[in-house]
Amino acid sequence: MQLSVWTYEGPPHVGAMRVATAMRGVHYLLHAPQGDTYADLLFTMIERRGCRPPVTYTTFQARDLGKDTADLFQRAARDAYARFDPQVMLVGSSCTAELIQDDPAGMAEAMRLPCPVVPLELPSYSRKENWGAGETFYQIVRHLADRDVRPAPHEGRRPLANILGPAALGFRHRDDVREVRGILATLGIEVNCVAPLGGWPADVARVGAADFNIVLYPEIGDSAARWLEREFKQPRTKTIPIGVGATREFITEVAALAGVDPTPALQDGESRMPWWSRSVDSTYLTGKRVFVFGDATHAVAAARVAHEELGFEVVGLGCYNREFARDVRDAAKLYGVEPLITDDHLEVEDAIAAAAPELVLGTQMERHIAKRQGVPCAVISAPVHVQDFPARHSPQMGFEGANVLFDTWVHPLIMGLEEHLLTMFREDFEFSDDAGASHLAAHSPSRHAERVSASSAPRAPAIQEEDWPPEQVRGDDEDTLWTAEAEAELKKIPFFVRGKARRNTESFAAEQGRAAIDLETLYDAKAHYAR
Amino acid sequence: MKADAFSLPAESGCAAPPEREVLRERGQREVFCGLTGIVWLHRKMQDAFFLVIGSRTCAHLLQSAAGVMIFAEPRFATAIIEERDLAGMADCHEELDRVVDRLIARRPEIRQLFLVGSCPSEVIKLDLGKAAERLGAKHAGQVRILNYSGSGIETTFTEGEDACLASLVPVMPASAPDTAPQLLLVGSLPDIVEDQFLRLFAQLGIENVGVLPARTADGLPAVGPNTRVLLAQPFLGETAQALEARGAQRIDAPFPFGAEGTTAWLKAAAQAFGIDEMHANSVIAPGRERAKRALEHHREKLAGKRISFLPDSQLEVPLARFLATELGMEPVEVGTPYLNRKLVARDLEQLPESTRISEGQDVDRQLDRVRADRPDLTVCGLGLANPLEAEGLSTKWAIELVFSPIHGFEQAGDLAELFARPLRRRDVLQV
Ligand code: SF4
């Protein structure tokens, strides 16, 4: 048994739902108890979908066990077919149904439904959401891809590509697809099929017509793409176009696969990120310590952008999906950090505290951790939150994606010029320490906000910001080591680096075995940590 | 769906006058399971920890139902059963002991621990009663360890609270047979609401009042033949039964929503304690007047509007009663996951004849009815709200009715506001 408070990933059948919901003409019959229907709200509330996910739950109850759960399943299958008229039906079990062993696959087959049925075996007690999504998409492709459909002769037609991997509840998948389509259009490459997102079963059946596959999210698209590579001899892309450098490499890779000239797409006049990063205001970004955590694909990509394109120092890198841990291990070597492969958020919290970063790039989970630790944070990866589905176009991929990364990562950090002003005018009464930078309200842990206890009502509606229970507030009154003089000096240090100065000084003092922290210790520590 | 969907036998043992016709459905249900109650119970019981023994799905449900209330270490967690645990039962119990020992060592402030069963733990027949006994003996003096089931195959949404409170009943101390009559307020309420009620009981002259659940482990009230139970929530059937089995008597009353519901509820309590009626009226009057004034604002907006409830919390019947009799709304369909005729009798009898009552669920058919009825407002779960809005039907999230303070005089206006806001918003928006 694993003790878990918050999880990065749901069970594998939620991954299957992300695929089914993304596609059109697909219905998923899930053998599951009533409580599992909570998963619908992920799609309707977080992603704000205006349709219910195409999922029928059998919602068997205790009184059905041992007599007619199988019957219930078959009735639900018949009803779902009659009502939703799907072109393809996925059938499978959730964790509970897996234990009662009703064999949905066999039952569905025996029923001879008038549409293709794709049985899903998603082991709930060993696998998780991303794996479930990848496996589901792979099974759909395997079952539906028509082996007789192959690329037409090259003469007289444009190159043809599939875009694989985007799904429902993905981090900015909708916008990434638009960016990548734009790149392909510039290169004169046509799109054969985008799946799962927006794809029909008929599109998947014709997947073989494309010359090659573009895999945007390996967590979801890789198994299918590898199978297509083996069975259909379709090559696949390996670069994830997040960041300017990776987008350039992606364009070059795609152009090579298509046999076209990459130049038109490489000269994108809308790519502002390189200049924004070179302009003098960005000088203060140099060497900012950044901790990166997310799914492997987004984490590795973010670390590269942070390091190469913003001049940050990567002080931590990790992912929660073990299946892709190798990529993270390789990348961690580049930055000389220990890779953190874990799905235990408490471990991540400790690692972040130990690394003392100035910026966290993570998931919603890290956003909360960072908030508690008073560190700015930007979200780069699922698991997602309603805020991660902005109304505006806000991709991560392509040149526009890189522009977005610059804005969203740099915004939480204090702006360069403002940083100087704060230091200069710190003593002025208008610049009370507690105020912080004007745009930083959401990120700076003002003492006042921390002390406000949870609202008087013990209940909070779902899908709203958390309130902070008083028991979690960290006090910093227990520092008896500090002399009054040193404490006063510490207060003169700008608030946005004060936490780090305090931590560094304390660990220095502990290392050195000093009994008290006086002015001497403070400045010795500063010298010790000077880079 | 075939006719057999309606073939469940009528509830027996209820000798009430002409029974109201109820549409009974059995198909896909779209409701949370009882685990969800942990989200509010752990806030109410401040030294309690809720340990679900379940799957990754259970952990994910709790997280999703709690929204992103991500506390550093909330007082609930899931012991996720893994493949190797399924190999043998002995293993599972050992694992559970290990998890619990570590938990108790890590959280020394915990005084009560609930082992909460889930569908997987029930299907593999993991005996949590035995585990609670074993672990309770081991940690005796430090932590009270109890168990209940919040599984989706046994419990629907608020029934998790019912199961939790029922598990507390056997450990409630016995009140001496010769003690003065005691009022037991049952059902978890936000502290602010609970305190309002306690003040009113004191003013009425009811001195000996216990509350279940108590805010801390040592506040667990006594129970005995002198106990009069006043339910604050309609979904506490099992708890009420367990209390009755210990000699307590339930006070029959409508539920305390709005000016009238709260008045009748308080008066029923006053009557059970032989409080002089004049005195009771004078205590109740100021709150009642305030509530009526607060409702007046909303009446204009809500009167004549048609409303349907999809089954969710079992609060549906009392809330529909409130909206119908105090705000002039017209309940079209009132769906409830389970209709406890006895407990909601006083509210049910006040619903208009024309209101369709449905019990259980077949979500697709129910949505067909909503589309045909086209009510002005539909109260439904989070999974259904946006899809209905997208079809042009205004909705109210049912879960907010469980998470917000809505009981009593002082909250009557807020309760009406919850229903009025979506309608007002619809009128205001010009996009
Ligand atoms: S319905 Fe059962 S399996 Fe699903 S979350 Fe609830 S207890 Fe867990």
mmCIF file of C-alpha atoms in Angstrom, chain B residues 70-341:
data_model
loop_
_atom_site.group_PDB
_atom_site.id
_atom_site.type_symbol
_atom_site.label_atom_id
_atom_site.label_comp_id
_atom_site.label_asym_id
_atom_site.label_seq_id
_atom_site.Cartn_x
_atom_site.Cartn_y
_atom_site.Cartn_z
ATOM 1 C CA ILE B 70 -4.280 21.520 -1.510
ATOM 2 C CA PHE B 71 -3.138 21.845 2.043
ATOM 3 C CA ALA B 72 0.387 20.863 2.938
ATOM 4 C CA GLU B 73 -0.880 17.829 4.787
ATOM 5 C CA PRO B 74 -4.627 17.642 5.062
ATOM 6 C CA ARG B 75 -6.136 15.300 7.571
ATOM 7 C CA PHE B 76 -7.094 12.733 4.993
ATOM 8 C CA ALA B 77 -5.202 10.417 2.729
ATOM 9 C CA THR B 78 -5.619 7.259 0.718
ATOM 10 C CA ALA B 79 -3.734 4.046 1.318
ATOM 11 C CA ILE B 80 -3.627 2.950 -2.298
ATOM 12 C CA ILE B 81 -3.949 -0.786 -2.739
ATOM 13 C CA GLU B 82 -1.341 -2.057 -5.152
ATOM 14 C CA GLU B 83 -0.918 -5.158 -7.177
ATOM 15 C CA ARG B 84 1.206 -6.900 -4.589
ATOM 16 C CA ASP B 85 -1.387 -6.240 -1.870
ATOM 17 C CA LEU B 86 -3.932 -8.123 -3.891
ATOM 18 C CA ALA B 87 -1.794 -11.239 -3.729
ATOM 19 C CA GLY B 88 -2.768 -12.227 -0.165
ATOM 20 C CA MET B 89 -4.899 -10.948 2.671
ATOM 21 C CA ALA B 90 -2.355 -11.300 5.468
ATOM 22 C CA ASP B 91 -0.137 -9.037 3.506
ATOM 23 C CA CYS B 92 -2.872 -6.415 3.217
ATOM 24 C CA HIS B 93 -3.443 -6.226 6.965
ATOM 25 C CA GLU B 94 0.252 -5.971 7.670
ATOM 26 C CA GLU B 95 0.560 -3.202 5.136
ATOM 27 C CA LEU B 96 -2.350 -1.368 6.709
ATOM 28 C CA ASP B 97 -0.780 -1.666 10.163
ATOM 29 C CA ARG B 98 2.453 -0.266 8.821
ATOM 30 C CA VAL B 99 0.699 2.684 7.170
ATOM 31 C CA VAL B 100 -1.344 3.452 10.286
ATOM 32 C CA ASP B 101 1.625 3.197 12.648
ATOM 33 C CA ARG B 102 3.597 5.605 10.528
ATOM 34 C CA LEU B 103 0.687 7.962 10.212
ATOM 35 C CA ILE B 104 0.100 8.098 13.945
ATOM 36 C CA ALA B 105 3.788 8.630 14.604
ATOM 37 C CA ARG B 106 3.870 11.449 12.076
ATOM 38 C CA ARG B 107 0.697 13.172 13.207
ATOM 39 C CA PRO B 108 0.751 13.006 17.016
ATOM 40 C CA GLU B 109 -2.079 15.572 17.252
ATOM 41 C CA ILE B 110 -4.586 13.105 15.774
ATOM 42 C CA ARG B 111 -7.109 11.782 18.334
ATOM 43 C CA GLN B 112 -9.502 9.877 16.101
ATOM 44 C CA LEU B 113 -8.751 7.891 13.025
ATOM 45 C CA PHE B 114 -11.395 6.661 10.625
ATOM 46 C CA LEU B 115 -10.482 3.741 8.406
ATOM 47 C CA VAL B 116 -12.735 4.367 5.444
ATOM 48 C CA GLY B 117 -13.692 1.457 3.222
ATOM 49 C CA SER B 118 -13.969 1.803 -0.547
ATOM 50 C CA CYS B 119 -15.277 -0.372 -3.370
ATOM 51 C CA PRO B 120 -11.956 -2.165 -3.838
ATOM 52 C CA SER B 121 -11.504 -2.820 -0.111
ATOM 53 C CA GLU B 122 -15.036 -4.190 0.050
ATOM 54 C CA VAL B 123 -14.770 -6.334 -3.016
ATOM 55 C CA ILE B 124 -11.599 -7.982 -1.708
ATOM 56 C CA LYS B 125 -13.388 -8.255 1.665
ATOM 57 C CA LEU B 126 -10.720 -6.478 3.618
ATOM 58 C CA ASP B 127 -12.176 -6.518 7.130
ATOM 59 C CA LEU B 128 -11.676 -2.956 8.310
ATOM 60 C CA GLY B 129 -13.763 -3.575 11.433
ATOM 61 C CA LYS B 130 -11.226 -6.097 12.555
ATOM 62 C CA ALA B 131 -8.367 -3.810 11.573
ATOM 63 C CA ALA B 132 -9.896 -0.933 13.542
ATOM 64 C CA GLU B 133 -10.236 -3.177 16.575
ATOM 65 C CA ARG B 134 -6.694 -4.458 16.325
ATOM 66 C CA LEU B 135 -5.148 -1.053 15.719
ATOM 67 C CA GLY B 136 -7.444 0.607 18.244
ATOM 68 C CA ALA B 137 -6.205 -1.717 20.965
ATOM 69 C CA LYS B 138 -2.633 -1.031 19.964
ATOM 70 C CA HIS B 139 -3.016 2.740 20.072
ATOM 71 C CA ALA B 140 -5.522 2.821 22.925
ATOM 72 C CA GLY B 141 -5.368 5.956 25.026
ATOM 73 C CA GLN B 142 -3.914 7.969 22.183
ATOM 74 C CA VAL B 143 -6.195 7.519 19.190
ATOM 75 C CA ARG B 144 -9.734 6.236 18.816
ATOM 76 C CA ILE B 145 -9.866 4.116 15.689
ATOM 77 C CA LEU B 146 -13.177 3.494 13.949
ATOM 78 C CA ASN B 147 -14.213 2.335 10.525
ATOM 79 C CA TYR B 148 -17.014 2.922 8.067
ATOM 80 C CA SER B 149 -17.637 2.479 4.388
ATOM 81 C CA GLY B 150 -17.755 5.350 1.934
ATOM 82 C CA SER B 151 -17.705 3.024 -1.036
ATOM 83 C CA GLY B 152 -19.645 3.789 -4.161
ATOM 84 C CA ILE B 153 -21.239 0.361 -4.197
ATOM 85 C CA GLU B 154 -22.766 1.044 -0.755
ATOM 86 C CA THR B 155 -23.068 4.784 -0.335
ATOM 87 C CA THR B 156 -24.093 7.789 -2.385
ATOM 88 C CA PHE B 157 -22.425 11.129 -1.652
ATOM 89 C CA THR B 158 -23.859 12.341 1.673
ATOM 90 C CA GLU B 159 -24.476 8.787 2.859
ATOM 91 C CA GLY B 160 -20.763 8.795 3.627
ATOM 92 C CA GLU B 161 -21.431 11.253 6.438
ATOM 93 C CA ASP B 162 -24.286 9.069 7.604
ATOM 94 C CA ALA B 163 -21.993 6.034 7.726
ATOM 95 C CA CYS B 164 -19.309 8.014 9.531
ATOM 96 C CA LEU B 165 -21.673 9.344 12.206
ATOM 97 C CA ALA B 166 -23.267 5.929 12.607
ATOM 98 C CA SER B 167 -19.827 4.506 13.334
ATOM 99 C CA LEU B 168 -19.511 6.955 16.222
ATOM 100 C CA VAL B 169 -22.787 5.945 17.870
ATOM 101 C CA PRO B 170 -21.528 2.723 19.509
ATOM 102 C CA VAL B 171 -18.690 4.587 21.232
ATOM 103 C CA MET B 172 -20.889 7.372 22.569
ATOM 104 C CA PRO B 173 -21.041 7.175 26.352
ATOM 105 C CA ALA B 174 -24.359 6.034 27.844
ATOM 106 C CA SER B 175 -26.225 8.770 29.634
ATOM 107 C CA ALA B 176 -27.505 7.829 33.042
ATOM 108 C CA PRO B 177 -31.200 6.878 32.966
ATOM 109 C CA ASP B 178 -32.128 9.537 35.504
ATOM 110 C CA THR B 179 -30.475 12.497 33.777
ATOM 111 C CA ALA B 180 -32.496 15.414 32.536
ATOM 112 C CA PRO B 181 -33.664 15.132 28.924
ATOM 113 C CA GLN B 182 -30.884 15.913 26.502
ATOM 114 C CA LEU B 183 -31.174 17.367 23.031
ATOM 115 C CA LEU B 184 -28.840 15.830 20.480
ATOM 116 C CA LEU B 185 -28.254 17.873 17.352
ATOM 117 C CA VAL B 186 -27.131 15.496 14.615
ATOM 118 C CA GLY B 187 -25.404 16.343 11.343
ATOM 119 C CA SER B 188 -22.256 18.254 10.576
ATOM 120 C CA LEU B 189 -22.911 21.952 10.187
ATOM 121 C CA PRO B 190 -20.479 24.780 9.652
ATOM 122 C CA ASP B 191 -19.373 25.982 13.098
ATOM 123 C CA ILE B 192 -20.979 29.359 12.601
ATOM 124 C CA VAL B 193 -24.388 27.790 11.950
ATOM 125 C CA GLU B 194 -24.034 25.303 14.749
ATOM 126 C CA ASP B 195 -23.246 28.127 17.174
ATOM 127 C CA GLN B 196 -26.334 30.062 16.058
ATOM 128 C CA PHE B 197 -28.494 27.036 16.782
ATOM 129 C CA LEU B 198 -26.841 26.411 20.147
ATOM 130 C CA ARG B 199 -27.555 30.012 21.150
ATOM 131 C CA LEU B 200 -31.196 29.581 20.165
ATOM 132 C CA PHE B 201 -31.528 26.348 22.149
ATOM 133 C CA ALA B 202 -30.030 28.092 25.174
ATOM 134 C CA GLN B 203 -32.466 30.975 24.801
ATOM 135 C CA LEU B 204 -35.321 28.528 24.504
ATOM 136 C CA GLY B 205 -34.205 27.041 27.795
ATOM 137 C CA ILE B 206 -32.914 23.716 26.524
ATOM 138 C CA GLU B 207 -29.806 23.393 28.589
ATOM 139 C CA ASN B 208 -28.463 19.948 27.989
ATOM 140 C CA VAL B 209 -27.439 19.896 24.310
ATOM 141 C CA GLY B 210 -25.040 17.532 22.602
ATOM 142 C CA VAL B 211 -23.771 17.724 19.042
ATOM 143 C CA LEU B 212 -22.862 14.868 16.725
ATOM 144 C CA PRO B 213 -20.260 15.035 15.242
ATOM 145 C CA ALA B 214 -18.435 16.875 17.990
ATOM 146 C CA ARG B 215 -15.575 19.115 16.971
ATOM 147 C CA THR B 216 -13.052 17.083 18.941
ATOM 148 C CA ALA B 217 -12.769 13.474 20.041
ATOM 149 C CA ASP B 218 -13.369 14.159 23.704
ATOM 150 C CA GLY B 219 -16.519 16.157 22.982
ATOM 151 C CA LEU B 220 -18.459 13.065 21.935
ATOM 152 C CA PRO B 221 -21.889 13.434 23.567
ATOM 153 C CA ALA B 222 -23.694 10.807 25.595
ATOM 154 C CA VAL B 223 -26.831 9.031 24.447
ATOM 155 C CA GLY B 224 -29.621 7.171 26.196
ATOM 156 C CA PRO B 225 -33.383 6.910 26.661
ATOM 157 C CA ASN B 226 -33.504 10.559 27.699
ATOM 158 C CA THR B 227 -31.991 11.716 24.446
ATOM 159 C CA ARG B 228 -34.138 13.534 21.889
ATOM 160 C CA VAL B 229 -32.551 13.548 18.449
ATOM 161 C CA LEU B 230 -32.961 16.549 16.187
ATOM 162 C CA LEU B 231 -31.596 15.901 12.716
ATOM 163 C CA ALA B 232 -30.051 18.847 10.917
ATOM 164 C CA GLN B 233 -29.619 16.878 7.698
ATOM 165 C CA PRO B 234 -32.067 14.602 5.927
ATOM 166 C CA PHE B 235 -29.512 12.004 4.846
ATOM 167 C CA LEU B 236 -28.787 10.569 8.283
ATOM 168 C CA GLY B 237 -31.092 7.554 8.272
ATOM 169 C CA GLU B 238 -28.584 5.002 9.461
ATOM 170 C CA THR B 239 -27.322 7.295 12.216
ATOM 171 C CA ALA B 240 -30.864 7.990 13.376
ATOM 172 C CA GLN B 241 -31.551 4.270 13.511
ATOM 173 C CA ALA B 242 -28.396 3.570 15.485
ATOM 174 C CA LEU B 243 -29.307 6.300 17.963
ATOM 175 C CA GLU B 244 -32.829 4.935 18.285
ATOM 176 C CA ALA B 245 -31.355 1.528 18.976
ATOM 177 C CA ARG B 246 -29.633 3.139 21.952
ATOM 178 C CA GLY B 247 -32.934 4.397 23.261
ATOM 179 C CA ALA B 248 -32.978 7.896 21.794
ATOM 180 C CA GLN B 249 -36.134 9.297 20.232
ATOM 181 C CA ARG B 250 -36.180 11.306 17.047
ATOM 182 C CA ILE B 251 -38.064 14.585 16.949
ATOM 183 C CA ASP B 252 -40.186 14.692 13.845
ATOM 184 C CA ALA B 253 -39.731 17.998 12.027
ATOM 185 C CA PRO B 254 -39.152 19.561 8.651
ATOM 186 C CA PHE B 255 -35.548 20.548 8.016
ATOM 187 C CA PRO B 256 -34.300 23.966 9.078
ATOM 188 C CA PHE B 257 -34.186 25.806 5.787
ATOM 189 C CA GLY B 258 -35.634 29.268 5.388
ATOM 190 C CA ALA B 259 -37.838 31.129 7.823
ATOM 191 C CA GLU B 260 -40.619 28.535 7.980
ATOM 192 C CA GLY B 261 -38.484 25.392 7.972
ATOM 193 C CA THR B 262 -36.258 26.721 10.724
ATOM 194 C CA THR B 263 -39.252 27.903 12.755
ATOM 195 C CA ALA B 264 -40.974 24.543 12.565
ATOM 196 C CA TRP B 265 -37.742 22.721 13.369
ATOM 197 C CA LEU B 266 -37.029 24.834 16.440
ATOM 198 C CA LYS B 267 -40.634 24.626 17.584
ATOM 199 C CA ALA B 268 -40.598 20.853 17.321
ATOM 200 C CA ALA B 269 -37.564 20.819 19.586
ATOM 201 C CA ALA B 270 -39.162 23.285 22.004
ATOM 202 C CA GLN B 271 -42.288 21.198 22.131
ATOM 203 C CA ALA B 272 -40.341 18.009 22.817
ATOM 204 C CA PHE B 273 -38.796 19.760 25.799
ATOM 205 C CA GLY B 274 -42.064 21.178 27.066
ATOM 206 C CA ILE B 275 -41.033 24.780 26.488
ATOM 207 C CA ASP B 276 -43.833 27.280 26.886
ATOM 208 C CA GLU B 277 -45.139 28.212 23.448
ATOM 209 C CA MET B 278 -45.255 31.935 24.103
ATOM 210 C CA HIS B 279 -41.678 31.872 25.219
ATOM 211 C CA ALA B 280 -40.634 29.831 22.203
ATOM 212 C CA ASN B 281 -42.346 32.275 19.877
ATOM 213 C CA SER B 282 -40.606 35.223 21.436
ATOM 214 C CA VAL B 283 -37.200 33.560 21.122
ATOM 215 C CA ILE B 284 -37.795 32.566 17.539
ATOM 216 C CA ALA B 285 -39.454 35.749 16.311
ATOM 217 C CA PRO B 286 -36.446 38.044 15.735
ATOM 218 C CA GLY B 287 -34.532 35.489 13.622
ATOM 219 C CA ARG B 288 -37.642 34.533 11.776
ATOM 220 C CA GLU B 289 -38.390 38.133 10.894
ATOM 221 C CA ARG B 290 -34.842 38.711 9.706
ATOM 222 C CA ALA B 291 -35.013 35.590 7.555
ATOM 223 C CA LYS B 292 -38.304 36.689 6.034
ATOM 224 C CA ARG B 293 -36.907 40.091 5.216
ATOM 225 C CA ALA B 294 -33.855 38.523 3.604
ATOM 226 C CA LEU B 295 -36.084 36.252 1.523
ATOM 227 C CA GLU B 296 -38.253 39.128 0.391
ATOM 228 C CA HIS B 297 -35.384 40.381 -1.788
ATOM 229 C CA HIS B 298 -35.257 37.146 -3.676
ATOM 230 C CA ARG B 299 -38.914 36.328 -3.868
ATOM 231 C CA GLU B 300 -39.497 38.707 -6.708
ATOM 232 C CA LYS B 301 -36.772 37.089 -8.768
ATOM 233 C CA LEU B 302 -37.682 33.507 -7.954
ATOM 234 C CA ALA B 303 -41.471 33.382 -7.649
ATOM 235 C CA GLY B 304 -43.108 31.468 -10.470
ATOM 236 C CA LYS B 305 -39.798 30.110 -11.730
ATOM 237 C CA ARG B 306 -39.694 26.394 -12.466
ATOM 238 C CA ILE B 307 -36.945 24.257 -10.978
ATOM 239 C CA SER B 308 -35.754 20.665 -11.330
ATOM 240 C CA PHE B 309 -33.425 18.793 -9.045
ATOM 241 C CA LEU B 310 -31.221 15.979 -10.235
ATOM 242 C CA PRO B 311 -30.421 13.452 -7.505
ATOM 243 C CA ASP B 312 -27.383 14.348 -5.471
ATOM 244 C CA SER B 313 -27.392 14.876 -1.705
ATOM 245 C CA GLN B 314 -30.861 13.876 -0.406
ATOM 246 C CA LEU B 315 -31.286 17.546 0.466
ATOM 247 C CA GLU B 316 -33.501 17.857 -2.583
ATOM 248 C CA VAL B 317 -36.904 17.369 -0.956
ATOM 249 C CA PRO B 318 -36.394 19.820 1.930
ATOM 250 C CA LEU B 319 -34.835 22.382 -0.399
ATOM 251 C CA ALA B 320 -37.660 22.070 -2.898
ATOM 252 C CA ARG B 321 -40.084 22.531 -0.018
ATOM 253 C CA PHE B 322 -38.285 25.738 0.954
ATOM 254 C CA LEU B 323 -38.257 27.089 -2.585
ATOM 255 C CA ALA B 324 -41.916 26.197 -3.144
ATOM 256 C CA THR B 325 -43.509 27.402 0.064
ATOM 257 C CA GLU B 326 -41.240 30.330 0.935
ATOM 258 C CA LEU B 327 -40.222 31.680 -2.445
ATOM 259 C CA GLY B 328 -43.084 30.636 -4.669
ATOM 260 C CA MET B 329 -40.992 28.543 -7.022
ATOM 261 C CA GLU B 330 -42.505 25.640 -8.873
ATOM 262 C CA PRO B 331 -40.611 22.370 -8.444
ATOM 263 C CA VAL B 332 -41.046 20.382 -11.653
ATOM 264 C CA GLU B 333 -39.049 17.298 -10.810
ATOM 265 C CA VAL B 334 -37.363 16.572 -7.514
ATOM 266 C CA GLY B 335 -34.895 13.748 -7.943
ATOM 267 C CA THR B 336 -33.192 12.227 -4.965
ATOM 268 C CA PRO B 337 -30.732 9.343 -4.805
ATOM 269 C CA TYR B 338 -32.755 7.803 -2.016
ATOM 270 C CA LEU B 339 -36.072 8.894 -0.577
ATOM 271 C CA ASN B 340 -36.221 8.331 3.144
ATOM 272 C CA ARG B 341 -39.957 8.883 3.491
#
